[in-house]
Short mmCIF file of C-alpha atoms and ligand atoms in Angstrom, two decimals:
data_model
loop_
_atom_site.label_atom_id
_atom_site.label_comp_id
_atom_site.label_asym_id
_atom_site.label_seq_id
_atom_site.Cartn_x
_atom_site.Cartn_y
_atom_site.Cartn_z
CA MET A 7 105.44 89.48 119.96
CA GLN A 8 106.73 89.09 115.74
CA SER A 9 109.99 88.87 114.30
CA GLY A 10 110.95 92.62 113.18
CA ALA A 11 111.57 91.34 109.57
CA GLN A 12 107.66 90.42 109.74
CA GLN A 13 106.71 93.27 107.84
CA HIS A 14 102.88 93.64 106.14
CA TYR A 15 102.19 96.50 103.85
CA ARG A 16 99.44 98.53 105.00
CA ALA A 17 98.97 101.82 103.16
CA VAL A 18 100.72 104.18 101.03
CA SER A 19 101.67 107.72 102.71
CA ALA A 20 99.28 110.61 102.95
CA ASP A 21 101.15 112.69 100.15
CA LYS A 22 100.72 110.18 98.10
CA LEU A 23 96.70 109.14 98.72
CA LEU A 24 94.94 110.98 95.20
CA LEU A 25 97.55 109.04 92.96
CA PRO A 26 96.61 105.62 91.45
CA THR A 27 100.31 103.88 90.19
CA ALA A 28 100.07 100.43 88.28
CA GLN A 29 101.76 99.88 92.30
CA GLU A 30 98.83 100.14 94.04
CA GLU A 31 97.01 97.70 91.62
CA ASN A 32 97.31 93.96 91.57
CA MET A 33 98.02 93.34 88.07
CA GLU A 34 96.78 89.89 88.35
CA THR A 35 93.34 89.82 89.35
CA GLY A 36 92.62 93.89 88.71
CA MET A 37 92.05 95.40 92.69
CA ARG A 38 93.21 98.39 93.49
CA SER A 39 94.02 99.99 96.80
CA LEU A 40 91.69 101.84 98.49
CA LEU A 41 93.68 104.49 98.34
CA SER A 42 93.61 105.41 95.30
CA ASP A 43 90.15 106.33 95.32
CA ASN A 44 90.39 109.07 98.14
CA SER A 45 86.60 110.22 98.58
CA ARG A 46 85.96 106.21 99.21
CA TYR A 47 89.42 106.11 101.84
CA VAL A 48 88.01 109.68 103.52
CA GLU A 49 84.31 107.61 103.71
CA SER A 50 85.74 104.49 104.83
CA PHE A 51 88.44 105.99 107.51
CA ARG A 52 85.46 108.26 109.10
CA LEU A 53 83.14 104.71 109.18
CA PHE A 54 86.00 103.39 110.78
CA LEU A 55 86.30 106.01 113.47
CA LYS A 56 82.36 106.17 114.18
CA ASN A 57 82.53 101.67 114.55
CA SER A 58 85.57 101.79 116.38
CA THR A 59 87.00 102.42 119.85
CA GLU A 60 90.18 103.99 118.22
CA HIS A 61 90.26 107.47 119.97
CA GLN A 62 88.59 106.84 122.60
CA CYS A 63 91.06 104.15 123.81
CA MET A 64 94.08 107.12 123.05
CA GLN A 65 92.26 109.15 125.13
CA GLN A 66 92.25 106.95 127.98
CA PHE A 67 95.71 106.57 128.12
CA ILE A 68 96.51 109.68 127.95
CA GLU A 69 94.12 110.65 130.76
CA THR A 70 95.41 107.76 132.94
CA ARG A 71 98.97 107.01 131.89
CA LEU A 72 100.17 109.83 129.40
CA PRO A 73 100.59 112.07 133.60
CA ASP A 74 103.20 109.39 134.47
CA VAL A 75 105.07 108.73 131.41
CA VAL A 76 105.98 112.85 131.06
CA SER A 77 106.47 113.38 134.93
CA SER A 78 110.03 113.69 134.54
CA ILE A 79 110.66 114.98 131.31
CA GLY A 80 111.24 118.65 132.36
CA ASN A 81 113.15 118.04 135.24
CA GLY A 82 115.33 120.90 136.02
CA LYS A 83 114.71 122.78 132.41
CA THR A 84 114.13 126.13 131.61
CA ALA A 85 111.44 124.93 128.87
CA ILE A 86 110.89 122.26 127.19
CA ASN A 87 111.15 120.81 123.83
CA VAL A 88 108.63 118.49 121.97
CA LEU A 89 108.32 117.44 118.49
CA GLY A 90 105.55 115.35 117.15
CA VAL A 91 106.03 113.21 114.42
CA GLY A 92 103.55 113.01 111.65
CA SER A 93 100.63 114.89 113.84
CA GLY A 94 98.14 114.75 111.45
CA SER A 95 95.58 118.01 112.44
CA GLY A 96 97.34 117.22 115.97
CA GLU A 97 94.05 116.98 118.06
CA ILE A 98 95.58 114.05 119.84
CA ASP A 99 98.74 116.25 120.62
CA LEU A 100 96.80 119.56 122.09
CA GLN A 101 95.01 116.87 125.16
CA MET A 102 99.10 115.75 125.77
CA PHE A 103 100.09 119.03 126.13
CA SER A 104 97.67 119.41 128.28
CA LYS A 105 98.71 116.22 130.86
CA ILE A 106 102.85 118.53 130.17
CA GLN A 107 101.22 121.45 131.36
CA ALA A 108 99.13 120.34 133.83
CA ARG A 109 102.51 119.14 135.53
CA TYR A 110 104.94 121.84 134.48
CA PRO A 111 102.73 124.48 134.97
CA GLY A 112 103.84 128.18 133.41
CA VAL A 113 107.10 126.13 131.43
CA PRO A 114 107.36 127.31 127.95
CA ILE A 115 107.10 124.80 125.31
CA ASN A 116 108.57 124.68 121.87
CA SER A 117 106.87 122.42 120.03
CA ASP A 118 107.80 121.35 116.31
CA ILE A 119 105.97 119.35 114.37
CA ILE A 120 106.41 117.53 111.74
CA GLU A 121 103.86 117.04 109.51
CA PRO A 122 103.84 116.60 105.41
CA SER A 123 100.08 117.39 104.58
CA PRO A 124 99.60 120.68 103.80
CA GLU A 125 95.98 119.98 104.97
CA GLN A 126 96.67 118.35 108.18
CA ILE A 127 98.49 121.36 109.22
CA LEU A 128 96.74 123.89 108.08
CA SER A 129 94.14 122.62 110.02
CA TYR A 130 96.53 122.27 113.12
CA LYS A 131 96.83 125.59 112.86
CA GLU A 132 93.16 126.27 113.21
CA ARG A 133 92.72 123.77 115.91
CA VAL A 134 95.03 125.62 117.58
CA ALA A 135 93.74 129.53 117.37
CA LYS A 136 90.29 128.37 118.40
CA THR A 137 91.98 126.40 121.59
CA PRO A 138 92.50 128.51 124.77
CA GLY A 139 95.38 128.14 126.96
CA LEU A 140 98.40 127.72 124.92
CA GLU A 141 99.74 130.85 125.29
CA ASN A 142 103.06 129.47 126.68
CA ILE A 143 103.67 126.65 123.89
CA ASN A 144 105.11 128.11 120.50
CA PHE A 145 104.51 126.33 117.52
CA SER A 146 106.44 125.26 115.14
CA TRP A 147 105.55 123.29 112.09
CA TYR A 148 107.65 121.79 108.96
CA LYS A 149 106.17 120.46 106.08
CA LYS A 150 107.99 117.02 106.12
CA THR A 151 108.53 113.57 106.35
CA SER A 152 110.33 112.39 108.91
CA SER A 153 113.64 110.90 106.26
CA GLU A 154 113.31 114.79 104.99
CA PHE A 155 113.67 116.31 108.76
CA GLU A 156 116.18 114.30 109.66
CA LEU A 157 118.33 114.95 105.92
CA GLN A 158 117.74 119.02 107.30
CA VAL A 159 118.99 117.73 110.69
CA LYS A 160 122.15 116.74 109.65
CA GLU A 161 122.82 118.94 107.14
CA GLU A 162 122.37 121.87 110.17
CA LYS A 163 124.17 119.86 112.07
CA SER A 164 121.58 120.98 114.55
CA GLU A 165 121.83 120.23 117.98
CA ARG A 166 118.60 120.44 119.29
CA LYS A 167 117.39 117.46 121.75
CA TYR A 168 113.98 116.61 122.40
CA ASP A 169 112.22 116.20 126.22
CA PHE A 170 109.18 114.73 124.57
CA ILE A 171 109.05 113.10 121.23
CA HIS A 172 105.84 111.15 119.86
CA MET A 173 104.68 109.15 116.70
CA ILE A 174 100.80 107.94 116.70
CA GLN A 175 99.94 105.29 114.30
CA MET A 176 102.41 107.14 111.92
CA LEU A 177 104.95 104.80 111.49
CA TYR A 178 103.70 102.71 108.60
CA TYR A 179 104.45 105.07 105.91
CA VAL A 180 108.24 105.17 106.49
CA LYS A 181 110.67 103.09 104.47
CA ASN A 182 113.23 102.31 106.89
CA VAL A 183 111.76 102.08 110.53
CA PRO A 184 115.31 100.73 112.33
CA ALA A 185 116.68 104.02 111.20
CA THR A 186 114.23 106.29 111.98
CA LEU A 187 114.10 105.40 115.65
CA LYS A 188 117.73 105.02 115.82
CA PHE A 189 117.83 108.73 114.47
CA PHE A 190 114.70 109.70 116.42
CA ARG A 191 116.25 107.61 119.46
CA SER A 192 119.53 110.04 118.84
CA LEU A 193 117.23 112.93 119.23
CA LEU A 194 116.25 112.69 122.77
CA ALA A 195 117.52 114.89 126.02
CA PRO A 196 118.22 113.23 129.40
CA ASP A 197 114.93 112.11 131.49
CA GLY A 198 113.30 112.46 127.34
CA LYS A 199 111.29 109.91 126.13
CA LEU A 200 109.49 108.57 122.46
CA LEU A 201 106.47 107.94 122.73
CA ILE A 202 104.90 105.23 120.13
CA ILE A 203 101.33 103.64 119.33
CA LEU A 204 100.49 101.54 116.91
CA VAL A 205 98.28 98.51 116.17
CA SER A 206 99.53 95.55 118.63
CA GLY A 207 100.67 92.30 117.42
CA ASN A 208 97.40 90.88 118.68
CA SER A 209 95.45 92.95 116.60
CA GLY A 210 93.02 91.59 114.33
CA TRP A 211 94.84 93.65 111.88
CA SER A 212 97.73 91.53 111.94
CA THR A 213 96.28 88.23 112.09
CA LEU A 214 94.49 89.36 108.76
CA TRP A 215 97.77 91.06 106.98
CA LYS A 216 100.08 88.24 107.84
CA LYS A 217 97.63 85.78 106.68
CA TYR A 218 96.69 88.04 103.47
CA GLY A 219 98.77 90.87 102.80
CA SER A 220 100.66 89.38 99.99
CA ARG A 221 97.12 88.42 98.06
CA LEU A 222 95.43 92.43 98.62
CA PRO A 223 96.89 95.59 95.88
CA LEU A 224 99.00 97.24 98.53
CA ASN A 225 101.97 99.45 98.01
CA ASP A 226 105.29 99.14 98.47
CA LEU A 227 106.18 101.76 99.95
CA CYS A 228 104.47 101.65 102.72
CA LEU A 229 104.36 98.86 105.63
CA TYR A 230 101.73 96.98 107.56
CA ILE A 231 104.72 97.07 111.29
CA THR A 232 102.58 96.23 114.89
CA ALA A 233 104.21 97.27 118.00
CA GLY A 234 105.59 93.63 118.62
CA ASP A 235 107.41 94.75 115.75
CA ILE A 236 109.05 98.20 117.24
CA GLU A 237 109.30 95.92 120.62
CA ASP A 238 111.79 93.77 118.57
CA MET A 239 113.85 96.35 116.62
CA LEU A 240 114.57 98.19 120.47
CA SER A 241 115.21 95.32 122.19
CA SER A 242 117.98 94.26 119.52
CA GLU A 243 119.17 98.03 119.67
CA GLY A 244 119.42 97.39 123.56
CA ALA A 245 117.01 100.39 123.80
CA LYS A 246 115.08 100.74 127.11
CA TYR A 247 111.72 100.64 126.90
CA TYR A 248 108.14 99.72 128.17
CA SER A 249 104.30 99.82 126.72
CA PHE A 250 100.71 99.98 127.45
CA ASP A 251 98.16 97.78 125.75
CA LEU A 252 94.82 100.20 124.59
CA PRO A 253 92.13 97.81 124.05
CA SER A 254 89.95 99.51 121.05
CA ASP A 255 87.05 97.21 119.25
CA MET A 256 85.21 97.42 115.99
CA ASP A 257 82.02 96.36 115.00
CA ILE A 258 82.55 94.69 111.47
CA THR A 259 78.65 92.60 112.28
CA GLU A 260 77.56 94.84 108.78
CA CYS A 261 80.34 93.31 106.97
CA PHE A 262 78.41 89.91 106.91
CA ILE A 263 75.24 91.43 105.22
CA ASP A 264 75.49 90.97 101.83
CA GLY A 265 74.79 94.42 99.89
CA ASP A 266 74.89 96.50 103.10
CA ARG A 267 76.64 99.99 101.62
CA ASN A 268 78.47 100.63 105.52
CA GLY A 269 79.83 96.54 105.55
CA ASP A 270 81.18 97.20 102.00
CA LEU A 271 83.12 99.43 102.92
CA LEU A 272 84.01 98.17 107.12
CA LEU A 273 85.56 95.77 103.82
CA ASP A 274 87.22 98.28 101.89
CA PHE A 275 88.92 99.61 105.58
CA LEU A 276 89.68 96.08 106.08
CA THR A 277 91.73 95.42 103.34
CA GLU A 278 92.81 98.91 102.20
CA THR A 279 90.95 97.64 98.33
CA CYS A 280 88.61 99.83 96.36
CA ASP A 281 84.99 97.57 96.47
CA PHE A 282 86.50 94.93 97.75
CA ASN A 283 83.27 93.24 97.55
CA LYS A 284 82.50 93.60 93.95
CA ASN A 285 86.88 93.56 92.22
CA ALA A 286 88.13 90.69 95.12
CA PRO A 287 88.03 86.99 92.94
CA PRO A 288 85.77 84.67 94.94
CA GLU A 289 87.77 82.78 96.49
CA LEU A 290 89.88 85.30 97.70
CA ARG A 291 86.76 87.18 99.56
CA GLY A 292 85.10 83.90 100.51
CA GLU A 293 88.65 83.30 102.44
CA ILE A 294 88.62 86.73 104.60
CA ILE A 295 85.08 86.79 105.02
CA ARG A 296 85.81 83.62 106.60
CA GLU A 297 88.89 84.94 108.65
CA LEU A 298 87.12 87.74 109.79
CA LYS A 299 84.89 85.39 112.10
CA THR A 300 87.76 84.12 113.96
CA PRO A 301 88.78 84.35 117.38
CA GLY A 302 92.61 85.39 115.70
CA CYS A 303 90.45 88.88 114.28
CA SER A 304 87.27 89.22 116.28
CA SER A 305 84.91 87.74 118.94
CA ILE A 306 81.04 87.85 119.02
CA LYS A 307 79.66 90.00 121.81
CA ASP A 308 76.12 90.62 122.46
CA GLY A 309 75.51 89.35 118.67
CA LYS A 310 77.80 91.26 116.97
CA ILE A 311 81.32 90.55 115.71
CA ILE A 312 83.67 92.54 117.06
CA PHE A 313 87.17 93.05 114.94
CA ASN A 314 90.39 93.17 117.35
CA ASN A 315 91.56 96.46 116.83
CA ASN A 316 93.95 96.64 120.07
CA LEU A 317 96.70 99.53 119.75
CA SER A 318 99.69 99.20 122.14
CA ALA A 319 102.36 102.41 123.22
CA VAL A 320 106.09 101.78 123.73
CA VAL A 321 107.97 103.98 125.85
CA VAL A 322 111.30 104.40 124.63
CA GLU A 323 113.30 105.95 127.17
CA SER A 324 116.58 108.55 126.44
CA ASP A 325 119.92 106.32 126.80
C1 LIG B 427 97.21 107.81 110.84
S1 LIG B 427 97.38 109.42 110.32
C2 LIG B 427 97.99 110.29 112.73
C3 LIG B 427 98.00 111.36 112.89
C4 LIG B 427 98.21 112.11 113.98
N1 LIG B 427 99.59 111.40 114.96
C5 LIG B 427 96.82 110.99 114.97
O1 LIG B 427 97.12 109.88 115.80
O2 LIG B 427 95.39 111.52 115.15
C6 LIG B 427 99.44 109.55 110.01
C7 LIG B 427 99.56 111.24 109.89
O3 LIG B 427 101.38 110.64 109.31
C8 LIG B 427 101.75 111.53 108.50
N2 LIG B 427 102.62 111.12 107.79
C9 LIG B 427 102.45 110.10 106.25
N3 LIG B 427 103.60 109.72 106.24
C10 LIG B 427 104.70 110.05 107.15
C11 LIG B 427 106.15 110.62 106.44
N4 LIG B 427 106.77 109.68 105.75
N5 LIG B 427 106.16 110.94 108.13
C12 LIG B 427 105.95 112.15 108.73
N6 LIG B 427 104.24 111.29 108.69
C13 LIG B 427 103.81 111.49 107.95
C14 LIG B 427 99.88 111.73 107.94
O4 LIG B 427 100.10 113.09 106.35
C15 LIG B 427 99.23 111.97 109.29
O5 LIG B 427 99.36 113.01 108.94
#
């Protein structure tokens, strides 16, 4: 486990994706955040998904573990309230709904979704429109960040409670994580559960960013935070939680082939730097290339270099 104070910068939030700012540049080296070049970011991200088991490991968690996690959330209730925070295009949300529906067949579900990106909301709506079997789910989308939603709830003095809240791969983009956790825990109904998925404290990401985060062109609006940090925060608040490891890996072999375009893109994604190979100072580049091969980051399987992309799912129970 890591100290809650150890926070590592990762990426800018969705609504800032296209805006290169002075903060995104490392003034000393001239390196630029990958997020300042949206098309390169999207290309790198797609390659990351292709080379990693990120989505598969979440799907496996949903198939094997989620049914138990949601097994009592709707007990004695006439409707189930679900809140998705940073749901993106809803791919994972819909898979989770199928498990809630299977446990509570026919029970109406109210689904509130907080998502700041209009493009993602549109994709989510399109996905809902073409997915059968969602008739008992009433969807409401809020184009907001989590803190804007918090403000709205407080202003409206809303008493609404939720039986299931999820935050999947999104807490990196929140400024005050302990306060955010506290607020969303306060929205849990009796028997409610809050599910958080983030990179694991034992992942290669954690090793890499702890060591090199301060030397890369990152934006101070977002944190590189791991599930280990979240567990520390929850423990210090006396919250009840349990967690699951979601083993995941990423083939980074191409990063070590000079001039390989996929390798360049993967390296950009790993360092959140635009064209890292071209723009990084040679010394830093050499150090990171060596670090990526160390056991803290990767292992060798069948002659391939496999980066540790482990995730963790943390389930917080209502007080
Ligand atoms: C990496 S994506 C994860 C999407 C989805 N949960 C999944 O796992 O497929 C992060 C999402 O968080 C959203 N986001 C960014 N900053 C946010 C904030 N402050 N509050 C809520 N959502 C945010 C982004 O727009 C994006 O859709």
